[in-house]
mmCIF file of C-alpha atoms in Angstrom:
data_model
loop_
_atom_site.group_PDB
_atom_site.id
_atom_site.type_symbol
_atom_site.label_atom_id
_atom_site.label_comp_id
_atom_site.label_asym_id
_atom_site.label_seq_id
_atom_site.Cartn_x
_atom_site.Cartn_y
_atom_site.Cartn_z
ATOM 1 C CA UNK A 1 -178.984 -223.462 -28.949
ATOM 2 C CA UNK A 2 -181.590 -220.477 -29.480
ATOM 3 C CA UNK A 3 -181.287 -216.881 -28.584
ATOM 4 C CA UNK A 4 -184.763 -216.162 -26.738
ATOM 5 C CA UNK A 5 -185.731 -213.222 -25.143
ATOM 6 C CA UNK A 6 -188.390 -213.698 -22.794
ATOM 7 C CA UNK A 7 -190.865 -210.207 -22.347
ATOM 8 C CA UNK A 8 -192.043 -210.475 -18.541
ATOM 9 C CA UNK A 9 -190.092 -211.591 -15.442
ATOM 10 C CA UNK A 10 -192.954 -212.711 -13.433
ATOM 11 C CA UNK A 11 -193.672 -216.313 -12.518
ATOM 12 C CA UNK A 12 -194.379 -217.850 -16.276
ATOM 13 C CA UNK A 13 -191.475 -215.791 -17.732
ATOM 14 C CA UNK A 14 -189.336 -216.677 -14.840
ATOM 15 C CA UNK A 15 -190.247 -219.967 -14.998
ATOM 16 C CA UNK A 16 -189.594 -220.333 -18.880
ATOM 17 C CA UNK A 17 -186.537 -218.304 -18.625
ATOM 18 C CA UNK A 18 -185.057 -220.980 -16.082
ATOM 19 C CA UNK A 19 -186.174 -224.178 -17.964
ATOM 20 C CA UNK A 20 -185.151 -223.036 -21.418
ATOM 21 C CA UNK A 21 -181.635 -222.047 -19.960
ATOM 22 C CA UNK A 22 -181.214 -225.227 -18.598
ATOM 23 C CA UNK A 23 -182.218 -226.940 -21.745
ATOM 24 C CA UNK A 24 -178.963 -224.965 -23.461
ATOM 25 C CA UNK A 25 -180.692 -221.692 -24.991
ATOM 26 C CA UNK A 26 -179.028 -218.268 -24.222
ATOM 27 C CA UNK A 27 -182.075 -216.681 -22.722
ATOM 28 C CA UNK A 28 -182.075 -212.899 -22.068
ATOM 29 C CA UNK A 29 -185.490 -211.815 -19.771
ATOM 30 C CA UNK A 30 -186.751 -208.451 -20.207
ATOM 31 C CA UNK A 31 -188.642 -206.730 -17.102
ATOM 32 C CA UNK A 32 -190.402 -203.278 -17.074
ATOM 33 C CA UNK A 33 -186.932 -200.965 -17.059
ATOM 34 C CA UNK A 34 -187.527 -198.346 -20.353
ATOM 35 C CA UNK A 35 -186.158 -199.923 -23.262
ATOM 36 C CA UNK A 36 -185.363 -203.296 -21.682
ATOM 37 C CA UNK A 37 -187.715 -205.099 -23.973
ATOM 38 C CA UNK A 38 -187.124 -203.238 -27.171
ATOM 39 C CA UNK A 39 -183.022 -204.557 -26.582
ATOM 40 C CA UNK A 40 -183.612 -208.094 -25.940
ATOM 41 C CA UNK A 41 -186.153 -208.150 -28.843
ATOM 42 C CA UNK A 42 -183.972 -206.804 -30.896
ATOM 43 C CA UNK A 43 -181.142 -209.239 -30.124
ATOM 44 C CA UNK A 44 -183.042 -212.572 -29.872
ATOM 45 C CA UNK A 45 -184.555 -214.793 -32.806
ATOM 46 C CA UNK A 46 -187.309 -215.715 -30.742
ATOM 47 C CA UNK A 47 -189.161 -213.642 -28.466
ATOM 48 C CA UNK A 48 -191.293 -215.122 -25.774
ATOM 49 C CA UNK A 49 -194.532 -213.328 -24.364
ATOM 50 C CA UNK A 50 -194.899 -214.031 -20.844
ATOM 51 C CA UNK A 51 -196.129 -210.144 -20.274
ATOM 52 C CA UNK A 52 -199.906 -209.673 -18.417
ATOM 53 C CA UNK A 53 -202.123 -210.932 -21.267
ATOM 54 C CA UNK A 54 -204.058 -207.270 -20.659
ATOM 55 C CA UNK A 55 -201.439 -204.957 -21.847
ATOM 56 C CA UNK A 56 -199.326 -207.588 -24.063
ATOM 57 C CA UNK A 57 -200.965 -205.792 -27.298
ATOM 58 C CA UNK A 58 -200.193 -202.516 -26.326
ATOM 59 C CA UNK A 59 -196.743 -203.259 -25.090
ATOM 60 C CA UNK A 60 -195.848 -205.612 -28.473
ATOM 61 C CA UNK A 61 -197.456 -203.241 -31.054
ATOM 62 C CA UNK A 62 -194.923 -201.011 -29.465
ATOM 63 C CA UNK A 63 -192.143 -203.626 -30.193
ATOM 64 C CA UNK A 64 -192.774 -203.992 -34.396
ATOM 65 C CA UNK A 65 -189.735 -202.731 -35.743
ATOM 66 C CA UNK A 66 -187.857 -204.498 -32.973
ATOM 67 C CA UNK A 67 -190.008 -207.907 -33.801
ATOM 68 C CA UNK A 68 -189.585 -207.574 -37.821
ATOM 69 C CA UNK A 69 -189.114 -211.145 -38.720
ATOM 70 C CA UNK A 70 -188.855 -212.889 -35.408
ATOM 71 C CA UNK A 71 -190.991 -215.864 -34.626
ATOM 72 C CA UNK A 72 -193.125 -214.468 -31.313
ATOM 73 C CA UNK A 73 -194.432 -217.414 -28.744
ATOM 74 C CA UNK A 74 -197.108 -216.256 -26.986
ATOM 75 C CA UNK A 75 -198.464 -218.467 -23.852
ATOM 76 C CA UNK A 76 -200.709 -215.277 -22.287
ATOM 77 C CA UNK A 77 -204.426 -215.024 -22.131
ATOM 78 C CA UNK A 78 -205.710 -211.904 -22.150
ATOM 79 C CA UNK A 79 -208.420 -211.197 -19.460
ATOM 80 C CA UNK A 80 -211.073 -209.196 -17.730
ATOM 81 C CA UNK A 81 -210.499 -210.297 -13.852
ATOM 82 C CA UNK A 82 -213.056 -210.468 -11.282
ATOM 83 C CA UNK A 83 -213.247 -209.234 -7.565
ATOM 84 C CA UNK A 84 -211.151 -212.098 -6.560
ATOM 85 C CA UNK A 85 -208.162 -211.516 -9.075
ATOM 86 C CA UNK A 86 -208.767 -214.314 -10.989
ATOM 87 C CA UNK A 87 -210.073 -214.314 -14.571
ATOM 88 C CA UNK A 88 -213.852 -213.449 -15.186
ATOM 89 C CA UNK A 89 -214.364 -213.099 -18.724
ATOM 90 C CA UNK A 90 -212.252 -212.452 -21.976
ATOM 91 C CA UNK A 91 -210.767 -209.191 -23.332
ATOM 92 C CA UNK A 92 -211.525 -210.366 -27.103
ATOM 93 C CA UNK A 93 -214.595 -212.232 -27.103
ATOM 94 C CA UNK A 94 -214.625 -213.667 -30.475
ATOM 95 C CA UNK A 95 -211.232 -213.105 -31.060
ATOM 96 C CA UNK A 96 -208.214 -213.886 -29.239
ATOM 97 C CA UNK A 97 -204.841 -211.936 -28.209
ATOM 98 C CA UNK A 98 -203.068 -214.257 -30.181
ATOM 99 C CA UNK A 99 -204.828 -212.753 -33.349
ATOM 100 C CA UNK A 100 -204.854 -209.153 -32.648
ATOM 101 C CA UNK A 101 -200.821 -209.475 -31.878
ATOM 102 C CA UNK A 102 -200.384 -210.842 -35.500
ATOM 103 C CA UNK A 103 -202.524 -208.241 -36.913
ATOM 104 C CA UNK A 104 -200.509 -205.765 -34.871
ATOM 105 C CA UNK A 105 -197.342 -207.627 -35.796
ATOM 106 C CA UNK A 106 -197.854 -208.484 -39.998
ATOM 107 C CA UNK A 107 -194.380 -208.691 -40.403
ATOM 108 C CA UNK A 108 -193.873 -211.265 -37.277
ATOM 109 C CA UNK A 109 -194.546 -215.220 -36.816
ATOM 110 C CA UNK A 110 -196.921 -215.303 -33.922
ATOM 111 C CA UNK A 111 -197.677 -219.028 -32.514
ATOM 112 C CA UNK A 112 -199.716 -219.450 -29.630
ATOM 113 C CA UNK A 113 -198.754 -222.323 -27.225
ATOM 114 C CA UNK A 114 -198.779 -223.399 -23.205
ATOM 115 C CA UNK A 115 -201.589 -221.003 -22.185
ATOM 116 C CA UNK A 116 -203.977 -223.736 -21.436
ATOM 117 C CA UNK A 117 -202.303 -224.980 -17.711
ATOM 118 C CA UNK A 118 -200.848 -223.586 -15.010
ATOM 119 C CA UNK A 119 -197.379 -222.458 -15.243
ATOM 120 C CA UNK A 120 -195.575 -225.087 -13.129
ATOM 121 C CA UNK A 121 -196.948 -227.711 -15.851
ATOM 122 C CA UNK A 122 -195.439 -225.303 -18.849
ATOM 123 C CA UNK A 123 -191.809 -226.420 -17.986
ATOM 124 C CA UNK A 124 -192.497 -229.829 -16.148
ATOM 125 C CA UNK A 125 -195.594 -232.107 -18.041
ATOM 126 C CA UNK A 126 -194.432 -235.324 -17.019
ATOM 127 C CA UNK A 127 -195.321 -234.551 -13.229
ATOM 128 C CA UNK A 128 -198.932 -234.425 -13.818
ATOM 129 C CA UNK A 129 -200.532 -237.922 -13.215
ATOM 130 C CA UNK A 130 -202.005 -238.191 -17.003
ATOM 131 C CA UNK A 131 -200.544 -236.694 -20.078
ATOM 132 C CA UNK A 132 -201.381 -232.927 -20.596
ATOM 133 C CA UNK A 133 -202.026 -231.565 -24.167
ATOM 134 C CA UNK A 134 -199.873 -228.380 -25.654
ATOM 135 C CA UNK A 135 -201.822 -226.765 -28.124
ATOM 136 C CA UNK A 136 -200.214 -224.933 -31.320
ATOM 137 C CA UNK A 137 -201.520 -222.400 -33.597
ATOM 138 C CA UNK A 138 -200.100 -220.319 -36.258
ATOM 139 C CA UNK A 139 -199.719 -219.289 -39.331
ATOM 140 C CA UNK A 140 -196.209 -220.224 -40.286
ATOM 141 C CA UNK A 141 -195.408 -224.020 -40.780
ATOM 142 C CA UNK A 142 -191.390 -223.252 -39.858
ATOM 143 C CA UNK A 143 -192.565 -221.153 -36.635
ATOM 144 C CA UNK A 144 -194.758 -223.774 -35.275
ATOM 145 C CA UNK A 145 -191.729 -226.218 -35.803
ATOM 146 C CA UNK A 146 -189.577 -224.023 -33.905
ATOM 147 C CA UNK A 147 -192.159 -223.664 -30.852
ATOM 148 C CA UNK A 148 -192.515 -227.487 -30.771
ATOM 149 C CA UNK A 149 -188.595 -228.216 -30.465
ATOM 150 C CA UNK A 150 -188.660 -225.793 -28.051
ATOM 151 C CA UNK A 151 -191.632 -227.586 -26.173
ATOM 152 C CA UNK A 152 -189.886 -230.934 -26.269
ATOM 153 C CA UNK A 153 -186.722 -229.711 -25.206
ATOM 154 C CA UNK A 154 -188.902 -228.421 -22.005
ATOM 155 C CA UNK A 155 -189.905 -231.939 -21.722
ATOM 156 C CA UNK A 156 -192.385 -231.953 -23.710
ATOM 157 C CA UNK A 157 -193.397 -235.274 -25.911
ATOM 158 C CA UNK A 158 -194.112 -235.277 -29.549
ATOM 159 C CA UNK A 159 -197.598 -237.282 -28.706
ATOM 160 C CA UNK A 160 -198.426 -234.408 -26.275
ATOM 161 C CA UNK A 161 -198.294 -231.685 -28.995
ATOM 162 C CA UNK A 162 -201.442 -230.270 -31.048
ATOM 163 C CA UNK A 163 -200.990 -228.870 -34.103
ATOM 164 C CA UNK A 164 -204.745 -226.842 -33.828
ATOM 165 C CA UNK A 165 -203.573 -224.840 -37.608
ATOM 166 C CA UNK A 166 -204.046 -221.242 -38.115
ATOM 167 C CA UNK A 167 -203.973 -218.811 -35.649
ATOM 168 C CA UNK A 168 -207.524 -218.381 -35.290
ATOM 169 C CA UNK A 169 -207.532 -221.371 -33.640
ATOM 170 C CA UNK A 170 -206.127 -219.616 -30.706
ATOM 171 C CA UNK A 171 -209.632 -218.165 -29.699
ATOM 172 C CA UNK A 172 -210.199 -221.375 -28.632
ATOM 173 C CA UNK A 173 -207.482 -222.262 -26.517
ATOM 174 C CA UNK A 174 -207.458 -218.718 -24.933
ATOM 175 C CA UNK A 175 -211.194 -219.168 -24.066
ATOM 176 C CA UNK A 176 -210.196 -222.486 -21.909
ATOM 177 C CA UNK A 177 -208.710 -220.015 -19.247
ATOM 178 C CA UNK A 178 -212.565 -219.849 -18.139
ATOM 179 C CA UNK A 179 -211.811 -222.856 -16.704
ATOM 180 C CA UNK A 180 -209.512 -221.845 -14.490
ATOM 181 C CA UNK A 181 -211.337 -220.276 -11.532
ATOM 182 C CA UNK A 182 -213.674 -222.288 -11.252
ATOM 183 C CA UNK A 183 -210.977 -225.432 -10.975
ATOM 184 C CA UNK A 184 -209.153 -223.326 -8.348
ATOM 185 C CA UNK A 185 -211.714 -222.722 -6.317
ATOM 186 C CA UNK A 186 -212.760 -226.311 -6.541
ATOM 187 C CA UNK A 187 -209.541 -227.691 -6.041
ATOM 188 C CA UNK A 188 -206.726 -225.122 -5.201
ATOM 189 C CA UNK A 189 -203.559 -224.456 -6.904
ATOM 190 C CA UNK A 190 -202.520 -227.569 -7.526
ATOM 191 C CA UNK A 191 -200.742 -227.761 -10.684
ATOM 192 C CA UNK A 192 -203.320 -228.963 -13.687
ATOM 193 C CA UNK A 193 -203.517 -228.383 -17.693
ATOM 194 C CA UNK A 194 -206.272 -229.261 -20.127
ATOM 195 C CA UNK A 195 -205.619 -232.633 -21.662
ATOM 196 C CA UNK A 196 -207.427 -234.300 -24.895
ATOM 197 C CA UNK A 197 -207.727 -238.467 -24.511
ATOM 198 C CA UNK A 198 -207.491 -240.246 -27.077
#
């Protein structure tokens, strides 16, 4: 059992929250109330951001003494939206949020992981009809190890699981949300996540 805090209350973090209760963590959420994030930061060893990918640097930066040696899972993609509300282009071209959070956050284990599906498919792989892929990257070996029990105890398998390395490799996964609308408006919301076969 893990204490998590999960930073965002919308449909991912609400989603996560559920599933990683269920799975046996005690699992604090954190919505937008003043000071609500900085306590369950503060308490947790692992701190989940599930916040609007747009402000998440902003609102974390905020967070660093609370975040001092935590291991920080971030599944958000940061984005400029178009007219239609869904994503248009990225916020750090070149870069990713995943980056700028752990140059924000020197003194905190950012991995980047599940931000390349739709959220249903974060918490429940095995419904898609083929295998989808979780990506990791990071910095820290022991942080990445944490993320990836926490993936398998969300169902995840250990097949399923990337290890991309550092966490520049995050640019790369965060620019797969460019995907997104276009496979939307194609096909709807019908649950889907990038998958590599092998």
């Amino acid at each position: 059992m893990k204490n998590i805090a999960v930073l965002g209350n919308g449909r991912v973090g609400g989603t996560l929250a559920a599933a990683l209760t269920r799975a046996g963590h005690q699992v604090t959420v954190a919505d937008r109330t003043p000071g609500a994030a900085a306590d369950a930061a503060r308490a947790a060893r692992i701190v989940i951001n599930a916040t609007p990918g747009a402000g998440s640097l902003e609102r974390l930066a905020a967070l660093r003494a609370e975040l001092r040696g935590k291991i920080l899972v971030d599944v958000s993609n940061a984005t400029l939206d178009g007219p239609d509300g869904l994503p248009a282009d990225l916020l750090y071209p070149g870069s990713s949020l995943a980056e700028k959070l752990q140059e924000a956050l020197p003194e905190t284990r950012v991995v980047k992981t599940l931000n390349t599906m739709l959220f249903p498919v974060m918490t429940a792989p095995a419904t898609l009809t083929q295998p989808p892929t979780a990506f990791l990257s990071g910095e820290d070996a022991e942080a990445k190890h944490t993320a990836r029990e926490l993936l398998t105890g969300l169902g995840w398998r250990q097949e399923w699981i990337t290890d991309l390395g550092g966490i520049q490799t995050a640019r790369a996964t965060e620019a797969a949300i460019l995907f997104v609308p276009h496979v939307i408006r194609s096909s709807g919301l019908t649950p889907f996540a990038i998958s590599v076969a092998r």
